[in-house]
Coordinates of C-alpha atoms and ligand atoms in Angstrom, one line a residue:
X1 CA 18.0 -11.9 21.4
X2 CA 21.1 -12.0 19.1
X3 CA 20.8 -10.1 15.9
X4 CA 23.6 -10.5 13.3
X5 CA 25.1 -7.1 12.4
X6 CA 24.3 -6.0 8.9
X7 CA 26.1 -3.8 6.4
X8 CA 24.9 -3.1 2.9
X9 CA 26.6 -0.9 0.4
X10 CA 24.2 1.0 -1.9
X11 CA 26.3 1.9 -5.0
X12 CA 23.3 3.8 -6.6
X13 CA 23.8 4.8 -10.2
X14 CA 27.6 4.6 -10.0
X15 CA 30.2 2.1 -11.6
X16 CA 30.1 0.7 -15.2
X17 CA 30.2 -3.2 -15.3
X18 CA 33.9 -3.0 -15.6
X19 CA 34.4 -0.6 -12.6
X20 CA 31.9 -2.7 -10.5
X21 CA 34.0 -5.8 -11.2
X22 CA 37.2 -3.8 -10.2
X23 CA 35.6 -2.5 -7.0
X24 CA 34.6 -6.1 -6.0
X25 CA 38.0 -7.5 -6.9
X26 CA 39.6 -4.8 -4.6
X27 CA 37.8 -5.9 -1.7
X28 CA 36.5 -9.5 -2.2
X29 CA 39.1 -11.6 -0.4
X30 CA 39.3 -9.3 2.7
X31 CA 35.6 -8.7 2.9
X32 CA 34.9 -12.4 2.6
X33 CA 37.2 -13.0 5.6
X34 CA 35.2 -10.7 8.0
X35 CA 33.0 -12.8 10.2
X36 CA 30.1 -11.9 12.4
X37 CA 28.7 -9.4 9.9
X38 CA 26.1 -10.0 7.1
X39 CA 27.6 -8.2 4.2
X40 CA 25.7 -7.0 1.1
X41 CA 26.5 -5.2 -2.1
X42 CA 23.9 -3.5 -4.1
X43 CA 25.4 -2.5 -7.5
X44 CA 23.4 -1.3 -10.5
X45 CA 21.3 -3.9 -12.2
X46 CA 23.4 -4.2 -15.2
X47 CA 26.4 -5.5 -13.0
X48 CA 24.4 -8.1 -10.9
X49 CA 25.1 -11.0 -13.3
X50 CA 28.8 -10.3 -13.4
X51 CA 29.0 -9.6 -9.6
X52 CA 26.9 -12.7 -8.6
X53 CA 29.5 -14.8 -10.4
X54 CA 32.4 -13.1 -8.6
X55 CA 30.6 -13.6 -5.2
X56 CA 29.9 -17.3 -5.8
X57 CA 31.3 -19.3 -2.8
X58 CA 32.0 -16.3 -0.7
X59 CA 30.1 -15.0 2.3
X60 CA 29.1 -11.8 0.6
X61 CA 25.6 -11.4 -0.6
X62 CA 24.1 -9.4 -3.3
X63 CA 21.2 -7.0 -3.4
X64 CA 19.4 -5.0 -6.1
X65 CA 18.5 -1.3 -5.5
X66 CA 14.8 -1.3 -6.7
X67 CA 12.4 -3.7 -8.7
X68 CA 8.9 -3.6 -10.2
X69 CA 6.1 -5.3 -8.4
X70 CA 4.9 -7.2 -11.4
X71 CA 6.5 -10.5 -12.5
X72 CA 6.4 -9.6 -16.2
X73 CA 4.6 -7.5 -18.8
X74 CA 4.5 -4.2 -20.6
X75 CA 6.6 -2.1 -18.2
X76 CA 9.2 -0.8 -20.5
X77 CA 12.6 -0.3 -18.7
X78 CA 11.6 -2.1 -15.5
X79 CA 13.2 -5.2 -13.8
X80 CA 10.9 -7.7 -12.2
X81 CA 11.3 -9.9 -9.1
X82 CA 11.4 -13.1 -11.2
X83 CA 14.5 -11.6 -13.0
X84 CA 16.3 -11.0 -9.7
X85 CA 15.5 -14.0 -7.7
X86 CA 18.2 -16.2 -9.1
X87 CA 20.8 -13.3 -9.0
X88 CA 20.4 -11.8 -5.6
X89 CA 19.1 -12.3 -2.1
X90 CA 18.1 -8.8 -1.2
X91 CA 16.4 -5.8 -2.8
X92 CA 16.3 -2.2 -1.4
X93 CA 12.8 -0.7 -1.5
X94 CA 11.5 2.7 -0.7
X95 CA 14.8 4.4 -0.8
X96 CA 14.1 8.1 -0.4
X97 CA 15.7 8.8 -3.9
X98 CA 13.0 6.4 -5.3
X99 CA 10.3 8.0 -3.3
X100 CA 11.3 11.6 -4.1
X101 CA 12.7 11.7 -7.6
X102 CA 10.5 8.9 -8.9
X103 CA 7.3 9.4 -7.0
X104 CA 7.1 6.2 -5.2
X105 CA 4.3 6.2 -2.7
X106 CA 4.0 3.9 0.3
X107 CA 1.3 2.0 -1.6
X108 CA 3.8 1.2 -4.4
X109 CA 6.5 0.4 -1.9
X110 CA 4.1 -1.9 -0.1
X111 CA 3.2 -3.7 -3.4
X112 CA 7.1 -4.1 -4.0
X113 CA 7.6 -5.6 -0.6
X114 CA 4.9 -8.1 -1.2
X115 CA 6.2 -9.1 -4.6
X116 CA 9.8 -9.4 -3.1
X117 CA 8.7 -11.7 -0.3
X118 CA 6.6 -13.7 -2.7
X119 CA 9.6 -14.3 -4.8
X120 CA 11.9 -15.3 -2.1
X121 CA 13.8 -11.8 -2.1
X122 CA 14.5 -10.2 1.3
X123 CA 13.4 -6.4 1.2
X124 CA 15.6 -3.8 2.7
X125 CA 12.8 -1.3 3.5
X126 CA 14.0 2.4 3.8
X127 CA 12.0 4.9 5.9
X128 CA 13.0 8.4 6.9
X129 CA 11.8 12.0 7.3
X130 CA 12.7 15.0 5.4
X131 CA 14.5 18.0 6.9
X132 CA 11.2 20.2 7.0
X133 CA 9.4 17.2 8.7
X134 CA 12.1 16.9 11.2
X135 CA 12.1 20.7 12.0
X136 CA 8.4 20.5 12.4
X137 CA 8.7 17.7 15.0
X138 CA 7.0 15.3 12.8
X139 CA 9.6 12.5 12.5
X140 CA 7.7 9.8 14.5
X141 CA 4.5 10.6 12.5
X142 CA 6.2 10.2 9.2
X143 CA 8.1 7.0 10.2
X144 CA 4.9 5.6 11.6
X145 CA 3.0 6.1 8.3
X146 CA 6.0 4.7 6.1
X147 CA 6.3 1.7 8.4
X148 CA 2.6 0.9 8.7
X149 CA 1.7 1.6 5.1
X150 CA 4.9 -0.2 3.7
X151 CA 4.1 -3.3 5.7
X152 CA 0.2 -3.1 5.3
X153 CA -1.1 -6.7 4.8
X154 CA 2.3 -8.2 4.7
X155 CA 2.4 -11.5 6.7
X156 CA 4.8 -11.1 9.6
X157 CA 8.2 -12.2 8.5
X158 CA 11.9 -12.2 9.9
X159 CA 12.9 -11.9 6.2
X160 CA 12.9 -8.2 6.1
X161 CA 15.5 -5.5 7.1
X162 CA 14.5 -1.9 7.8
X163 CA 16.8 1.0 7.3
X164 CA 16.1 4.2 9.0
X165 CA 17.5 6.9 6.5
X166 CA 16.7 10.5 7.4
X167 CA 16.5 12.2 4.1
X168 CA 18.4 15.2 5.2
X169 CA 21.5 12.9 6.1
X170 CA 21.6 11.1 2.8
X171 CA 24.7 12.3 0.8
X172 CA 25.0 15.5 2.8
X173 CA 28.0 14.6 5.1
X174 CA 25.5 15.5 8.0
X175 CA 24.8 12.2 9.6
X176 CA 22.3 12.0 12.5
X177 CA 23.7 11.7 15.9
X178 CA 24.0 8.1 17.2
X179 CA 21.5 8.9 20.0
X180 CA 18.9 10.3 17.6
X181 CA 19.3 7.4 15.2
X182 CA 19.0 4.9 18.1
X183 CA 15.9 6.8 19.4
X184 CA 14.3 6.6 16.1
X185 CA 15.2 3.1 15.5
X186 CA 13.7 2.1 18.8
X187 CA 10.5 3.9 17.7
X188 CA 10.5 1.8 14.4
X189 CA 11.0 -1.4 16.4
X190 CA 8.0 -0.5 18.6
X191 CA 5.9 0.2 15.6
X192 CA 6.7 -3.1 14.2
X193 CA 6.0 -4.7 17.5
X194 CA 2.4 -3.3 17.6
X195 CA 1.8 -4.1 13.9
X196 CA 3.3 -7.7 14.0
X197 CA 4.6 -8.9 17.3
X198 CA 7.2 -8.3 20.0
X199 CA 9.0 -11.3 19.1
X200 CA 9.5 -10.5 15.5
X201 CA 10.3 -6.9 16.3
X202 CA 13.0 -8.0 18.5
X203 CA 14.5 -10.2 15.7
X204 CA 14.5 -7.7 12.9
X205 CA 17.6 -6.0 12.0
X206 CA 17.0 -2.2 11.9
X207 CA 19.9 -0.2 10.3
X208 CA 21.0 3.5 10.2
X209 CA 21.9 5.1 6.9
X210 CA 23.0 8.6 6.0
X211 CA 26.5 9.9 5.5
X212 CA 28.2 6.9 7.2
X213 CA 31.8 6.8 6.7
X214 CA 34.8 4.8 8.3
X215 CA 35.3 7.9 10.6
X216 CA 31.8 7.9 12.1
X217 CA 30.6 4.3 12.0
X218 CA 32.2 3.6 15.5
X219 CA 29.8 6.2 17.1
X220 CA 26.6 4.3 15.8
X221 CA 27.5 0.6 16.2
X222 CA 27.9 0.6 19.9
X223 CA 24.2 1.5 20.2
X224 CA 22.4 -1.8 21.0
X225 CA 19.4 -0.6 19.0
X226 CA 21.4 -0.1 15.7
X227 CA 22.1 -3.3 13.9
X228 CA 24.2 -2.0 11.3
X229 CA 24.2 0.4 8.4
X230 CA 23.1 1.1 4.7
X231 CA 26.1 2.9 3.3
X232 CA 25.9 5.0 0.1
X233 CA 28.9 7.1 -1.0
X234 CA 31.4 5.4 1.2
X235 CA 30.5 2.0 -0.2
X236 CA 32.1 3.0 -3.5
X237 CA 35.5 3.0 -1.9
X238 CA 37.0 -0.4 -1.1
X239 CA 39.1 0.6 1.8
X240 CA 36.2 2.7 3.2
X241 CA 33.7 0.0 3.0
X242 CA 36.2 -2.7 4.4
X243 CA 36.9 -0.4 7.4
X244 CA 33.2 0.1 8.0
X245 CA 32.5 -3.7 7.9
X246 CA 35.6 -4.5 10.1
X247 CA 34.8 -1.9 12.7
X248 CA 31.4 -3.1 12.9
X249 CA 32.6 -6.7 13.4
X250 CA 34.9 -5.6 16.1
X251 CA 32.4 -3.5 18.0
X252 CA 29.5 -5.8 17.9
X253 CA 32.0 -8.7 18.6
X254 CA 29.6 -11.6 17.7
X255 CA 31.4 -14.9 17.3
X256 CA 29.6 -17.3 15.2
X257 CA 29.9 -21.0 14.6
X258 CA 32.1 -21.5 11.4
X259 CA 29.4 -21.5 9.0
X260 CA 30.8 -19.3 6.4
X261 CA 28.4 -18.1 4.0
X262 CA 25.4 -19.3 5.9
X263 CA 24.5 -16.3 7.9
Ligands
PEP301 C1 22.0 5.7 0.8 O1 21.8 6.2 -0.3 O2 21.2 4.8 1.2 C2 22.9 6.4 1.7 C3 22.9 6.2 3.2 O3 23.8 7.4 1.2 P1 25.0 8.2 1.9 O4 25.8 7.1 2.7 O5 25.9 8.5 0.8 O6 24.5 9.2 2.6

């Protein structure tokens, strides 16, 4: 089963609209030309309309970093799936910064996944254990809960990407080892296989995220289980991100029919 490699850049709460525009300008042409990798940028909400215009006609897709699960209503400060559906294709849900700084439970993440799918958005579901959980040997238990609760009562779908992001590796410069990441990703695939089906589990892209840079991406991508990366800090630098995407394309070496922009 061929899974198209996937690299997404999570810009988090960085870049003004002007800076976001500049960052896209710096990489647009070169990023567009890299084939065989699905490329997604996830800027802050406020930049989505501008960046969506800039990306029109390119092979680069757009994602949001979060959203509310309701379509509209009295939820001051929130953004709904209805507001996003015309602007972007993907939405990051359950990022550990949302879980731990904003108290998002698996139940909330589950409602968001449901709402995203109902509105034609593809969720990038993030799961990962904290340092104390890893040290207590509880990684699989934690991941099992996050996957099963996050996908509870969701109709099996290929339109979801999962990112394994150990919390201790995010923004710390201490990436997991490629072998450890691959083993946990294999565990996630088995969990989805039991919950949904072997066929769908084999088709889902499962990424690694946590301190990925242009210097360490080449350790992760050769692992057959690892289908790409969710990149935080390094996605804010054009040359870094381009290098991460082009190394991924070269290592996975998938040649596609010339259907630009239609991955
Ligand atoms: C992230 O925020 O999803 C992430 C992986 O961050 P970083 O690459 O900066 O560790």
